[in-house]
Structure formats: structure tokens, C-alpha cells
Tab-separated table of C-alpha atoms in Angstrom:
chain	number	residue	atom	x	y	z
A	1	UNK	CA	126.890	96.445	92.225
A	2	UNK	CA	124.390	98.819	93.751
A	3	UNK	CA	120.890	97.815	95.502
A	4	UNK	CA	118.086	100.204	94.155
A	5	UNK	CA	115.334	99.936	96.795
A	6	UNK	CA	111.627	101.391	95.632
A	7	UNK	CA	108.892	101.589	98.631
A	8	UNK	CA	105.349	101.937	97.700
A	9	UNK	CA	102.650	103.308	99.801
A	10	UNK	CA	100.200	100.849	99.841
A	11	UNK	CA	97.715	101.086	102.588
A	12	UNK	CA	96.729	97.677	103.727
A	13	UNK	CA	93.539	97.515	106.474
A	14	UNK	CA	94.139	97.403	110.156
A	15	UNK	CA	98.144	97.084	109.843
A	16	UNK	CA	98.774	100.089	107.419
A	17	UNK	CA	101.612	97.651	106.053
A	18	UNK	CA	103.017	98.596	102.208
A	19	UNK	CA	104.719	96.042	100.127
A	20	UNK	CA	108.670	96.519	99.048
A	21	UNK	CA	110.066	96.214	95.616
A	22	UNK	CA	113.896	95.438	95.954
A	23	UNK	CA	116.328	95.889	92.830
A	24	UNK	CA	119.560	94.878	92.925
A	25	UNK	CA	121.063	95.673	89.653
A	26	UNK	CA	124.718	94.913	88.110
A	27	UNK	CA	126.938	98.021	86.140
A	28	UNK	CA	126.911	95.471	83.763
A	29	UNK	CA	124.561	95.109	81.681
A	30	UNK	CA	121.357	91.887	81.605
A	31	UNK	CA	118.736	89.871	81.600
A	32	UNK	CA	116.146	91.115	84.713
A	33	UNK	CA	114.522	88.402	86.850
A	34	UNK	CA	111.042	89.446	89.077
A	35	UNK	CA	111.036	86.658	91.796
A	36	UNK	CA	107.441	87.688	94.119
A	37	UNK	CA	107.105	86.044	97.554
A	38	UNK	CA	104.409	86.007	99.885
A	39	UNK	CA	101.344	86.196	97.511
A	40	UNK	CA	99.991	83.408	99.952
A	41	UNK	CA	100.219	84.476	103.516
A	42	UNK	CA	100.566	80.801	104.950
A	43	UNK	CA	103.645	80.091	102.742
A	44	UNK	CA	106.390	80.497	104.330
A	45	UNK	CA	109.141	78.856	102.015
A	46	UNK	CA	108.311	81.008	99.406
A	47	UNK	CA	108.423	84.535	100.994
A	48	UNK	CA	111.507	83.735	103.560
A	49	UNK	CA	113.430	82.929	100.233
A	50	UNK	CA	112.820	85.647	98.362
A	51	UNK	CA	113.653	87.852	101.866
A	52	UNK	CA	116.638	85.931	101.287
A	53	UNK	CA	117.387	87.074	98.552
A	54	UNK	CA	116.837	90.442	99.044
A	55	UNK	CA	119.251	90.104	101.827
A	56	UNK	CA	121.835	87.433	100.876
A	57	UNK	CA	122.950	87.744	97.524
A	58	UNK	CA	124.762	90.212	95.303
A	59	UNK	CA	124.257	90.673	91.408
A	60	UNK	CA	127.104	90.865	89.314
A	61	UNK	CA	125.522	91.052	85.985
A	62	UNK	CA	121.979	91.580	85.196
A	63	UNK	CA	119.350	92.298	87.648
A	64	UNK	CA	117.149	91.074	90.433
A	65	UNK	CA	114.157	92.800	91.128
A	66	UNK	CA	112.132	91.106	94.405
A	67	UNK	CA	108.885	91.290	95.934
A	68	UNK	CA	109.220	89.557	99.090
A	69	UNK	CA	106.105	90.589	101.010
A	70	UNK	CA	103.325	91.038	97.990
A	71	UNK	CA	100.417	90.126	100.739
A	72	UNK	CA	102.219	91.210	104.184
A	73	UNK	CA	99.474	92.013	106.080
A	74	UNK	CA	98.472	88.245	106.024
A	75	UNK	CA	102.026	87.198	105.614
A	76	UNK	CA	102.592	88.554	109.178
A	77	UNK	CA	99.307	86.627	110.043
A	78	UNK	CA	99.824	83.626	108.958
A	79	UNK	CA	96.714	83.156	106.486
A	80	UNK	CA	96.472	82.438	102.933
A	81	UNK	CA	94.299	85.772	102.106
A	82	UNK	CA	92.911	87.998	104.577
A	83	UNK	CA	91.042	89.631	102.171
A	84	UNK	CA	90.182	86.804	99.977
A	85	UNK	CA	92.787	85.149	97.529
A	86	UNK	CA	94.581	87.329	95.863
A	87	UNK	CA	95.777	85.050	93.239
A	88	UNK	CA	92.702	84.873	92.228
A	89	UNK	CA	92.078	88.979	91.302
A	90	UNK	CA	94.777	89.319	88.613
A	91	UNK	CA	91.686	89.241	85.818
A	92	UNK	CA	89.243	91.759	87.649
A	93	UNK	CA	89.841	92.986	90.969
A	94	UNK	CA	87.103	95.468	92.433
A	95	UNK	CA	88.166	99.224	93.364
A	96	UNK	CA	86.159	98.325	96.855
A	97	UNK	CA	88.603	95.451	97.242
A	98	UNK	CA	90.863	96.219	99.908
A	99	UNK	CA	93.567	94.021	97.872
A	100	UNK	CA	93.317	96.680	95.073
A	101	UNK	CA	96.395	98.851	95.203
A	102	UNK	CA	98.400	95.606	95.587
A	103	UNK	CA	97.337	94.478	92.186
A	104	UNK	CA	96.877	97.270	90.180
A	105	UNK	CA	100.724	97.646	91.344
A	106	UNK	CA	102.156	94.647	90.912
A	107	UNK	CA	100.804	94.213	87.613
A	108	UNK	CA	102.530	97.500	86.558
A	109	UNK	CA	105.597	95.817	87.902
A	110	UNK	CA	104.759	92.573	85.914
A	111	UNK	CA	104.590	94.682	82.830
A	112	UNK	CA	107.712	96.897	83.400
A	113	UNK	CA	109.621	96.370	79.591
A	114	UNK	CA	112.683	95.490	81.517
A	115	UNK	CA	111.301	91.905	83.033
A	116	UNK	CA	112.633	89.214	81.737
A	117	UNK	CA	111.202	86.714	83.871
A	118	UNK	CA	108.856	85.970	86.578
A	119	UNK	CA	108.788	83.494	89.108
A	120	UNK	CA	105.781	83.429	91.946
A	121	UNK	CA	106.924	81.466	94.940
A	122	UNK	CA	104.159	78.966	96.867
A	123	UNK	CA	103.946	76.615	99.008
A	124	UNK	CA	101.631	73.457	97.846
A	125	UNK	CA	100.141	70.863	99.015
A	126	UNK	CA	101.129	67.373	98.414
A	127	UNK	CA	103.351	65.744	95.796
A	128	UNK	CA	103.011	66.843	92.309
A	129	UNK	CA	103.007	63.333	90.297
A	130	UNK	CA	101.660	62.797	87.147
A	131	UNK	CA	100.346	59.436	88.025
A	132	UNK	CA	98.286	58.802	90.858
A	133	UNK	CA	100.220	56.869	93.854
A	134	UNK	CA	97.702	57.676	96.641
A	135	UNK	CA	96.219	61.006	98.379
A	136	UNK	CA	99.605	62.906	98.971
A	137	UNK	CA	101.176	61.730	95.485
A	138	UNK	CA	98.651	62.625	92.623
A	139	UNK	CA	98.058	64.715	89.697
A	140	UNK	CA	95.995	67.165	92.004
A	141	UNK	CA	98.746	68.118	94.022
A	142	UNK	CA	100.464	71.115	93.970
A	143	UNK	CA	104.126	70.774	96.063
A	144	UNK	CA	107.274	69.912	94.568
A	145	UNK	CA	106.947	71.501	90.940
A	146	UNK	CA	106.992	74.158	88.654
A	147	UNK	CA	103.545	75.310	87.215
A	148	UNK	CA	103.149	76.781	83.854
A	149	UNK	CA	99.919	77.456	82.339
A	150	UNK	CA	100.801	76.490	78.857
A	151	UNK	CA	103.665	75.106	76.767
A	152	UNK	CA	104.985	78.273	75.073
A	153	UNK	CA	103.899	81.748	74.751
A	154	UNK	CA	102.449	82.679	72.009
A	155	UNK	CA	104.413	85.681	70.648
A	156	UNK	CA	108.355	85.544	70.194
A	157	UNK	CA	110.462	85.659	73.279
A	158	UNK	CA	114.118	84.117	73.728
A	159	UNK	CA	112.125	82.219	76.971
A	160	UNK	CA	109.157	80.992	75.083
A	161	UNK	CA	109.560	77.450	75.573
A	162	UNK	CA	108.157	77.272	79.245
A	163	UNK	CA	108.014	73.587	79.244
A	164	UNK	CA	111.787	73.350	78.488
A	165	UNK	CA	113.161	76.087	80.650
A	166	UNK	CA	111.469	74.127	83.298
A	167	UNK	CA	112.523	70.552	82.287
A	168	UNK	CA	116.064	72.125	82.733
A	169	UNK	CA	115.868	73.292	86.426
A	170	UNK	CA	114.093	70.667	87.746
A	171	UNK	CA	116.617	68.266	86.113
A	172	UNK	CA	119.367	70.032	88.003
A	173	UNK	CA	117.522	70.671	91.744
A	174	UNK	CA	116.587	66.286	91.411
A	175	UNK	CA	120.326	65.722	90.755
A	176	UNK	CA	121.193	66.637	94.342
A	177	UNK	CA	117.479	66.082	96.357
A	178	UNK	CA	117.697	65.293	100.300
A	179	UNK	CA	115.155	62.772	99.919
A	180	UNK	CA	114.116	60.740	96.715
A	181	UNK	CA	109.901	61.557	97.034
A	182	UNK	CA	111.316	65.570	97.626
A	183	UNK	CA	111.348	65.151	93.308
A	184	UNK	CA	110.195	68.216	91.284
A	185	UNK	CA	108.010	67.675	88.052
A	186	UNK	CA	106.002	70.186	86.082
A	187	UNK	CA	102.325	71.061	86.127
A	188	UNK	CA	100.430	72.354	83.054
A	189	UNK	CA	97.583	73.579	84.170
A	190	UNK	CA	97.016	74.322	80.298
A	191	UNK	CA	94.689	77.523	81.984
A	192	UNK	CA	93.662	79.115	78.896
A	193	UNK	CA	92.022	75.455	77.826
A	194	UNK	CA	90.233	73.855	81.010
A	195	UNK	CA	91.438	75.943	84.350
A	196	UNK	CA	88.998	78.904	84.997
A	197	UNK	CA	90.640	79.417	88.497
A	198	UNK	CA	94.047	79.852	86.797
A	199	UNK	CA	92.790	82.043	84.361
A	200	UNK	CA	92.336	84.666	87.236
A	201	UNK	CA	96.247	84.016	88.329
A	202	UNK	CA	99.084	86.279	88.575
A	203	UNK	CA	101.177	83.942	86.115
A	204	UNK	CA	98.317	83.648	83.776
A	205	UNK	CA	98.303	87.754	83.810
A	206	UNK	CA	101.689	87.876	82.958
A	207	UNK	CA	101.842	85.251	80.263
A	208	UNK	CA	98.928	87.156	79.209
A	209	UNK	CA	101.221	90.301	78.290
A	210	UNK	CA	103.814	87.802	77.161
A	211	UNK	CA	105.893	87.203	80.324
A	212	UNK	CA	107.309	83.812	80.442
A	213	UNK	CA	106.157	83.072	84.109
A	214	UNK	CA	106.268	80.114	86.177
A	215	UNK	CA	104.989	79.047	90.168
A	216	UNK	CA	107.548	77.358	92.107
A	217	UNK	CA	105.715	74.900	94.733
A	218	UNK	CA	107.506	73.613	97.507
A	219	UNK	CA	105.534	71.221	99.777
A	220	UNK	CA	103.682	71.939	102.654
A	221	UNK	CA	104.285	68.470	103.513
A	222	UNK	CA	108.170	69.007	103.311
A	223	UNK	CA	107.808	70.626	107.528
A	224	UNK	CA	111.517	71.909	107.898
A	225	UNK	CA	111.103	75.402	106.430
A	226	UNK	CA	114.825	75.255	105.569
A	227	UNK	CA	114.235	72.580	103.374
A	228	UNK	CA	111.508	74.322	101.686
A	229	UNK	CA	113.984	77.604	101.710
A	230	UNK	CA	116.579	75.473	100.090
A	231	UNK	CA	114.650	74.356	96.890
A	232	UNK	CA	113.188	77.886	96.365
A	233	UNK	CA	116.451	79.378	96.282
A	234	UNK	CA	117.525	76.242	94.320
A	235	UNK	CA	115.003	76.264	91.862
A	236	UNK	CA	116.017	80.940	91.884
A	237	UNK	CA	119.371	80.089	91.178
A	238	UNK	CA	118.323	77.461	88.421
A	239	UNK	CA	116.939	80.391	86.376
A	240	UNK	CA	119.380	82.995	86.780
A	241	UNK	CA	121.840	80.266	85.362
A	242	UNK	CA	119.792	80.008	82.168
A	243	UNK	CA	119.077	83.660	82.240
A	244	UNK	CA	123.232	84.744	82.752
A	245	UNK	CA	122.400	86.801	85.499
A	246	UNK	CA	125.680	86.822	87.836
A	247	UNK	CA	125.268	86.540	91.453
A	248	UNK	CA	127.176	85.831	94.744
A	249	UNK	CA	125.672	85.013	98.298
A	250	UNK	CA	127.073	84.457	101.530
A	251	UNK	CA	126.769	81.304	102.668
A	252	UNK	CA	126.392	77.580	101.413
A	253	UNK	CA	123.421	76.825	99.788
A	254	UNK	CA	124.435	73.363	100.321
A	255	UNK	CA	125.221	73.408	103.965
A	256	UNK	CA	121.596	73.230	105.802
A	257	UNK	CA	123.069	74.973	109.034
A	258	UNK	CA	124.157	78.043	106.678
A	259	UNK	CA	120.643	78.241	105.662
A	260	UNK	CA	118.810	77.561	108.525
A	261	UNK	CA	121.393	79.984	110.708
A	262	UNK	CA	120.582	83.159	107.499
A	263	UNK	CA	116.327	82.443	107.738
A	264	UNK	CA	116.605	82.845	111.897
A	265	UNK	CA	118.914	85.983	111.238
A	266	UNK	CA	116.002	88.267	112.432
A	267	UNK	CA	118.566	91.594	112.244
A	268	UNK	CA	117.376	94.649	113.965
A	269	UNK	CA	114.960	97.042	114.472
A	270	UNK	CA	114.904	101.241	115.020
A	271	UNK	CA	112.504	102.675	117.112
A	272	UNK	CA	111.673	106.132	116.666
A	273	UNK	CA	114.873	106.943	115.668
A	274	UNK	CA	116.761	107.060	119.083
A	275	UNK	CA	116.474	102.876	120.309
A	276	UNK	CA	117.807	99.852	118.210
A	277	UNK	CA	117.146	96.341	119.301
A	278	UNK	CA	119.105	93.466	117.904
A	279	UNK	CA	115.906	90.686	117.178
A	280	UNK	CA	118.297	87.334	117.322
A	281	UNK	CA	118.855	87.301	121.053
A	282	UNK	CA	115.786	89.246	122.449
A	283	UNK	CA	113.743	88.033	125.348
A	284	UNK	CA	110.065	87.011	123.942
A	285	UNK	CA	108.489	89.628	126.514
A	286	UNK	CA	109.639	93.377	126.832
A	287	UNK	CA	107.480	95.062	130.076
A	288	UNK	CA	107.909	98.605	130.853
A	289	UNK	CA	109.270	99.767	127.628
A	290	UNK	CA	109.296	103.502	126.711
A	291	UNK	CA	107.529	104.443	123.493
A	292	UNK	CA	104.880	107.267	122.799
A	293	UNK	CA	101.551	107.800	123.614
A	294	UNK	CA	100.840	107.675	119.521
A	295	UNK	CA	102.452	107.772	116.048
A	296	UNK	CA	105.864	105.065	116.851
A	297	UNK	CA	107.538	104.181	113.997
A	298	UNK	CA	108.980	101.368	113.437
A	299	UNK	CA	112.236	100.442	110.861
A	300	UNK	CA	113.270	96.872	110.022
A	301	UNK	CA	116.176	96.054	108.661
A	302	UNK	CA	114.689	92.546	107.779
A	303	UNK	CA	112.307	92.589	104.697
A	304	UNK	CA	109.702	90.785	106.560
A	305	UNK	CA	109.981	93.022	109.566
A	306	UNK	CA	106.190	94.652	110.621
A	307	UNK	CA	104.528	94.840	113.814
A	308	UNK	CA	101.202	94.827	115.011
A	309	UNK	CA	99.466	96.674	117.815
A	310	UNK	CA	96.606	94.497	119.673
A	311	UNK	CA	95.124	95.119	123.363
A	312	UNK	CA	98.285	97.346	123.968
A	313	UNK	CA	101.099	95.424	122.925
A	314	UNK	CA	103.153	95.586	120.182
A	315	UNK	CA	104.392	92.524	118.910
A	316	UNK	CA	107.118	92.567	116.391
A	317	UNK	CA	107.173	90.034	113.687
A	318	UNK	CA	109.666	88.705	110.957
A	319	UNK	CA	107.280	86.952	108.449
A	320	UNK	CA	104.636	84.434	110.731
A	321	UNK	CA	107.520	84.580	113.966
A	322	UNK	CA	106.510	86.675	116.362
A	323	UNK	CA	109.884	87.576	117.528
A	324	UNK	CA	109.645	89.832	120.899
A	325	UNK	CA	106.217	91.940	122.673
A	326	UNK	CA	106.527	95.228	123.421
A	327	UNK	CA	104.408	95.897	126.673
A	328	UNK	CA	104.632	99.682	126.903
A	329	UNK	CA	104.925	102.565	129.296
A	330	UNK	CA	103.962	105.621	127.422
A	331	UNK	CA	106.136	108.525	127.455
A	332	UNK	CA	106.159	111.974	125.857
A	333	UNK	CA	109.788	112.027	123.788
A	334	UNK	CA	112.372	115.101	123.446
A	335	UNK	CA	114.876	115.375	121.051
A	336	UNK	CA	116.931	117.412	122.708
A	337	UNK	CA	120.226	115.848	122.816
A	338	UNK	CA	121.792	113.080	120.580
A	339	UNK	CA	124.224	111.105	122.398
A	340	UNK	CA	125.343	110.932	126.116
A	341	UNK	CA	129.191	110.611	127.688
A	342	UNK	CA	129.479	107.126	128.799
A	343	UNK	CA	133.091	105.671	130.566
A	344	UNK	CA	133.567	102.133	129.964
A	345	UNK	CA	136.490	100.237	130.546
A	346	UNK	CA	139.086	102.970	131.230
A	347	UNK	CA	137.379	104.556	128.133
A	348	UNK	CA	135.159	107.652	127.845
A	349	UNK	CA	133.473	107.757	124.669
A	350	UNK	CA	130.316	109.905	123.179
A	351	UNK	CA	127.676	107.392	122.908
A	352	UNK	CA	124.470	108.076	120.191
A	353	UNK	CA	121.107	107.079	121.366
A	354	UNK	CA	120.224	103.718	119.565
A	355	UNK	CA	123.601	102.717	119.658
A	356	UNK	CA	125.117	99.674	121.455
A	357	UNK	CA	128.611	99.527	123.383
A	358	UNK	CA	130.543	96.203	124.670
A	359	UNK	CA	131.771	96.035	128.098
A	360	UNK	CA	133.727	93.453	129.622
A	361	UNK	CA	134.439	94.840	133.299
A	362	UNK	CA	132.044	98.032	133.976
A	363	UNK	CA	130.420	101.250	132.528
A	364	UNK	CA	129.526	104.445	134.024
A	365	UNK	CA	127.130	107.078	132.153
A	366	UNK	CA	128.498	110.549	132.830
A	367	UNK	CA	125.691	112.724	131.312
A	368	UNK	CA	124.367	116.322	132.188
A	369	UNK	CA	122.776	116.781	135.620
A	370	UNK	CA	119.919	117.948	134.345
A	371	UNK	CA	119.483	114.685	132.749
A	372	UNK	CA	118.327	111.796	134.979
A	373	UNK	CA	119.510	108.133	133.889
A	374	UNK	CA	118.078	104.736	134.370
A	375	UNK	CA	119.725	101.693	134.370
A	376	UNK	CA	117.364	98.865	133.969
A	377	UNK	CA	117.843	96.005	136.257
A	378	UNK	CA	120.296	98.113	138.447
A	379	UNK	CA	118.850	100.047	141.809
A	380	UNK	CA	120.333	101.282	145.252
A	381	UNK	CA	118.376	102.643	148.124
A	382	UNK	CA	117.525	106.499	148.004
A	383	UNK	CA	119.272	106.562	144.328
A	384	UNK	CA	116.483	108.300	141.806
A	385	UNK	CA	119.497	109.022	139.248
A	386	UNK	CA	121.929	106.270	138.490
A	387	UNK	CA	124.719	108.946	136.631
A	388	UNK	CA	127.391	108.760	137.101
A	389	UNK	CA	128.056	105.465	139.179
A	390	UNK	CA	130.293	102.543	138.464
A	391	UNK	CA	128.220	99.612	137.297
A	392	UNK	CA	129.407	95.876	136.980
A	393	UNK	CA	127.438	92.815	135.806
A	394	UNK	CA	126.719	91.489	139.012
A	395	UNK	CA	125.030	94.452	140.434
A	396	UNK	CA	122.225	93.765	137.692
A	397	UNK	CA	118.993	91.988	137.979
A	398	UNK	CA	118.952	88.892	135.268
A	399	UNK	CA	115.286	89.441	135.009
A	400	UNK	CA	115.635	93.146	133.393
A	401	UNK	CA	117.961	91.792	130.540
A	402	UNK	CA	116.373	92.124	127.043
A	403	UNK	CA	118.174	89.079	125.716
A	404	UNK	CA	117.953	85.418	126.378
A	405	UNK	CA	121.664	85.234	127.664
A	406	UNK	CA	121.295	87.748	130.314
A	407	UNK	CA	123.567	90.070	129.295
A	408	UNK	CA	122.259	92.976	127.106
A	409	UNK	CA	120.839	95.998	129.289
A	410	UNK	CA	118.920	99.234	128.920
A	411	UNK	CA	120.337	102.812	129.882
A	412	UNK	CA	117.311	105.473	129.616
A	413	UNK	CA	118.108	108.864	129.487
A	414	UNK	CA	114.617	111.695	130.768
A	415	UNK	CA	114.756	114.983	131.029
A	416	UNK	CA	111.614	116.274	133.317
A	417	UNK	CA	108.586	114.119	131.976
A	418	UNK	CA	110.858	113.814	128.835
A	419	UNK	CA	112.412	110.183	127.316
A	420	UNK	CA	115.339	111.444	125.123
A	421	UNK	CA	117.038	107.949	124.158
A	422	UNK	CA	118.214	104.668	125.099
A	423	UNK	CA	121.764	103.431	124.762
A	424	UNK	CA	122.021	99.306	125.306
A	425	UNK	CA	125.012	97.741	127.129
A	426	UNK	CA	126.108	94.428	126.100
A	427	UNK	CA	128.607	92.463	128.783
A	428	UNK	CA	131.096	90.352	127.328
């Protein structure tokens, strides 16, 4: 199995943020899924699922092609459409609409010959019931079902009965629901008939070009994202069954720790190249950190990884969770070296700028003279240059940690005016 991962530039206003189209495709031969998160920015259960599965699972026949982030900018933001709806521009969508590279690219995706399949992941309000119980349980609610906008396509396709290829996965996500109301049922919003609003959707553009396509709506009213999380990827799995696409993942769908424990893994970020920060144990607040005057980049490991500059401060975001804020001290950078001689434990070992080393008794950075080193959190009277001196835990200030337990600490590296790197140092 190899992951195929295509980047588009798409410039977004005021963030600059692109959305990512993930492939993960099997040697062996299949049916290709498109699963597209995030087309509603205030949804999380949709778009931390399909980050899931970008991140989570392997393909071992077929393919899996994922969108995770189709509206990031108001994804990170937390709003349904900064620029309007976007599920509602899939029929005519204005060159002066700053949403207009997203579409007119995503609808070349939805057309690619090699989908299969397409499956739009929301969050909806309400119940879904086809009989109306009272105002969360009603026919005008969205959550809990699968949406198709007709019966069956039109033209021949081995997936043309919508209605039953939906019957089928609901059937198997109610056998084994946390709660009885959680239900799923399907919604035909029978577009092309009576639902003008529809008729401008992304599924209703795809069926359009005879893509079996379907929404899967968790509730908003369902709170516990992992809940949410779990039906998506339910509901994901449900259709790769019918489709025979292969897959393995690596942890329990059925265990709601293993899920909850996989949507807070917030992996890491690389800053310009020469500093790494692990984003699961990271203190909220980051003051005095050294980036450049303009032009930092920024590389998530995490699909949903972006950050946004406002009133000088950088705060870094996975999805709608603001995970850590930069609070910088601006710096012109050198790359002059790579990597600095660092003795830890008995051990002297080359060390490359962004990377991390463990240390259970003490460390000492042996670098160049002509370098000048600074240990964050550790200080001594009339010491400007902390080289080459033996440094415990205790002889650092708690407060200077960058993670919640205290125990991960910076070593910058300058030359002159110059930052060159950071290094971290994590005490066992």
C-alpha cells in the first residue's frame, strides 16, 4: 500500500489556507471511494473523521481518495461558510466568489472517471424521523441519516440503487447504536422534484454527472464529538464493505477511548524547517518564541493543522481547537549549521535542529564558541552563554516548560543577531 498525497494551491482570503486531496491507493486493484469533510466549517464530526481517515487507516485493495478540509479557512474558524455556503455554489458559482477555486476544483475531483463513490460528511441538526415526534424528531431534521436526492440514478451504474445501498448501512450502524434515539434513517430530498436549495448541492452535482452520492448527517445534538466521529467512520466503513475496498486501522472503532484518544492526537508541527513541537502536551501559551520578522512557514503533520496570525500571535489550530499561541520575539534566522554536539547521559551525540532527545539525569550542549546557547528556564548570574554546562531538571524554571507536565525544554542556538535552531529536551 502506498499513500499518494496531491496539494492544491488554492488561495483562500485572509488565511492563504489550500485544501488537501489524500489518496491512499492499494497494488491491488478497485473500486475508489471520495469521502469530503469539512464542506461546513461548524461540523466537526464530519471533517475530524475524514482527518481520520487520512491518518488512521490503510487500504489494502481499492482506493481512498479524501478531502478532509474542503472549506478550511472556516473549518479553522468554526463557521458554517465564511464566504457564504458553499454547498450551495455547486450549480453556478461566480468567478468574484472568493469560494471559486474550491469548487471549480472539487468538482474536477467529483468527476475524475476513477470515483466510484462519494460521500459528503455533515453535521445536522436534529433527528431525522419520518414522522413527526416533536421539534428535535421530525421530517425537517437533518442529523442521524443518510441524504440522497433521488432513488436511483438515472443512467447505468453497479451503485444506482441509492435508496438500497443506504437501507444497507444504516441497517448495520442501528444494529450496534449507543443509544436507541442515536437511529439513522434516510432522507430523500427528491431535489430534482421539489428542493431548489438541493439542486445547488455538491451531491446533487455529482449525481448530476452520474455519481452515486450520498450526505452522511450526524447530529449536532449528539455533543460528544467522538460519538459523532464514531458513526461517520461507521457509516465510511459501511460503504467500503459494499464497495470491496480493503482496509485496516489502528485502533478499535468500537472502543470509545481508542477513538476519542486518535481525534485528540494533535501530532506535530515544523517550523521553518529547524524547530518541531509535539501539539499533544504543549502549554496553551508560548511567550518569547523565536520566529522571523516575515514569511514563517508552517508544516502539520495533522490534516487539519493551519494557523492564523491576529494582533501578533500565532495561534495554531487542529480543526476548531486552538491548540497552543505563539507570542513571538522576532529574529533574523541563519542557516549556517545543522545540528549541534549535545552530551547527555554519559552520551555525546550530534543533535539536528528540530529534533528532540530524552534525558533522564542531565544534558550538556557542547557547541562551537562562536555559537552562544540558551537554555530556556535555566540562568546563573554573569552567565550570557549556557554551553557547555551540566544541566539537571531541578536547575530549571517550571514556568519556561512548553508542555503541561513540566518537563519538555527549549535549547536555542544564535550566532551574532542570528537564530540558527532549536533542539527540545524532554526529562524522563
Amino acid at each position: 500500500m502506498f499513500l499518494f498525497f496531491l496539494f492544491y494551491n488554492v488561495c483562500l482570503a485572509v488565511s492563504n489556507l489550500d485544501f488537501d486531496l489524500y489518496k491512499k491507493e492499494s497494488k491491488q486493484k478497485g473500486d475508489t471511494l471520495l469521502v469530503i469533510g469539512g464542506i461546513h466549517g461548524d461540523e466537526p464530526g464530519g471533517y475530524f473523521a475524514s482527518s481520520i481517515l487520512v491518518s488512521n487507516y490503510k487500504i489494502k485493495k481499492g482506493s481512498l481518495w479524501v478531502v478532509p478540509n474542503l472549506n478550511f479557512e472556516s473549518l479553522i474558524r468554526n463557521r458554517r461558510g465564511i464566504h457564504g455556503d458553499m454547498n450551495r455554489k455547486f450549480n453556478f458559482v461566480s468567478k468574484d466568489d472568493k469560494d471559486y477555486n474550491d469548487i471549480i476544483k472539487i468538482k474536477k475531483i467529483i468527476k475524475n472517471e476513477q470515483i466510484d463513490l462519494i460521500l459528503n460528511l455533515h453535521d445536522g441538526r436534529g433527528f431525522y424521523r419520518h414522522d413527526w415526534q416533536n421539534s428535535i424528531f421530525n421530517p425537517s431534521a437533518w442529523g442521524q441519516a443518510f441524504i440522497i436526492d433521488q432513488e436511483l440514478l438515472t443512467k447505468e451504474h453497479r451503485y444506482f440503487n441509492l435508496t438500497k445501498l443506504a437501507k444497507k448501512v444504516s441497517e448495520n450502524i442501528n444494529s450496534e447504536l449507543l443509544e436507541d434515539y442515536h437511529t439513522f434513517n434516510i432522507k430523500n430530498t427528491k431535489t430534482k422534484e421539489k428542493d431548489e436549495q438541493m439542486q445547488l448541492s455538491l451531491t446533487y452535482f455529482a449525481i448530476k454527472n452520474n455519481k452515486p452520492a450520498f450526505a452522511v448527517e450526524t447530529s449536532k445534538n449528539i455533543t460528544d464529538l467522538t460519538l459523532k466521529v464514531k458513526y461517520q467512520l461507521k457509516a465510511i466503513e459501511g460503504f467500503m464493505d459494499i464497495m470491496g475496498i480493503k482496509y485496516e486501522k489502528d485502533f478499535d472503532l468500537n472502543n470509545l477511548e481508542d477513538i476519542t484518544a486518535v481525534i485528540n492526537n494533535f501530532m506535530d508541527v515544523t517550523i521553518n524547517d529547524v524547530i518541531k513541537l509535539d501539539l499533544n502536551n504543549i502549554k496553551p501559551n508560548l511567550y518569547y518564541f523565536p520566529l522571523k520578522n516575515t514569511q514563517n512557514s508552517f508544516d502539520f503533520k495533522h490534516p487539519l493543522g493551519a494557523k492564523i496570525y491576529k494582533n501578533g500571535i500565532y495561534y495554531l489550530k487542529i480543526g476548531n481547537k486552538t491548540v497552543t499561541k505563539l507570542h513571538p520575539q522576532k529574529f533574523d534566522y541563519k542557516n549556517e549549521i545543522k545540528n549541534i554536539l549535545i552530551e547527555f547521559d554519559g552520551e555525546k551525540r550530534k543533535i539536528n535542529f528540530s529534533d528532540t532527545i530524552k534525558v533522564k539525569e542531565y544534558f550538556k550542549v557542547k557547541a562551537n564558541n562562536d555559537y552562544r546557547v540558551n537554555v530556556i528556564g535555566f540562568s546563573k548570574d554573569k552567565i550570557v552563554n549556557e554551553n557547555n554546562i551540566k544541566i539537571t531538571l531541578d536547575k530549571l524554571e517550571k514556568r519556561f516548560s512548553i508542555s503541561k507536565d513540566n518537563k519538555v525544554y527549549k535549547i536555542e542556538v544564535y550566532k551574532d543577531k542570528y537564530f540558527l535552531g532549536m533542539i527540545l529536551v524532554e526529562f524522563d
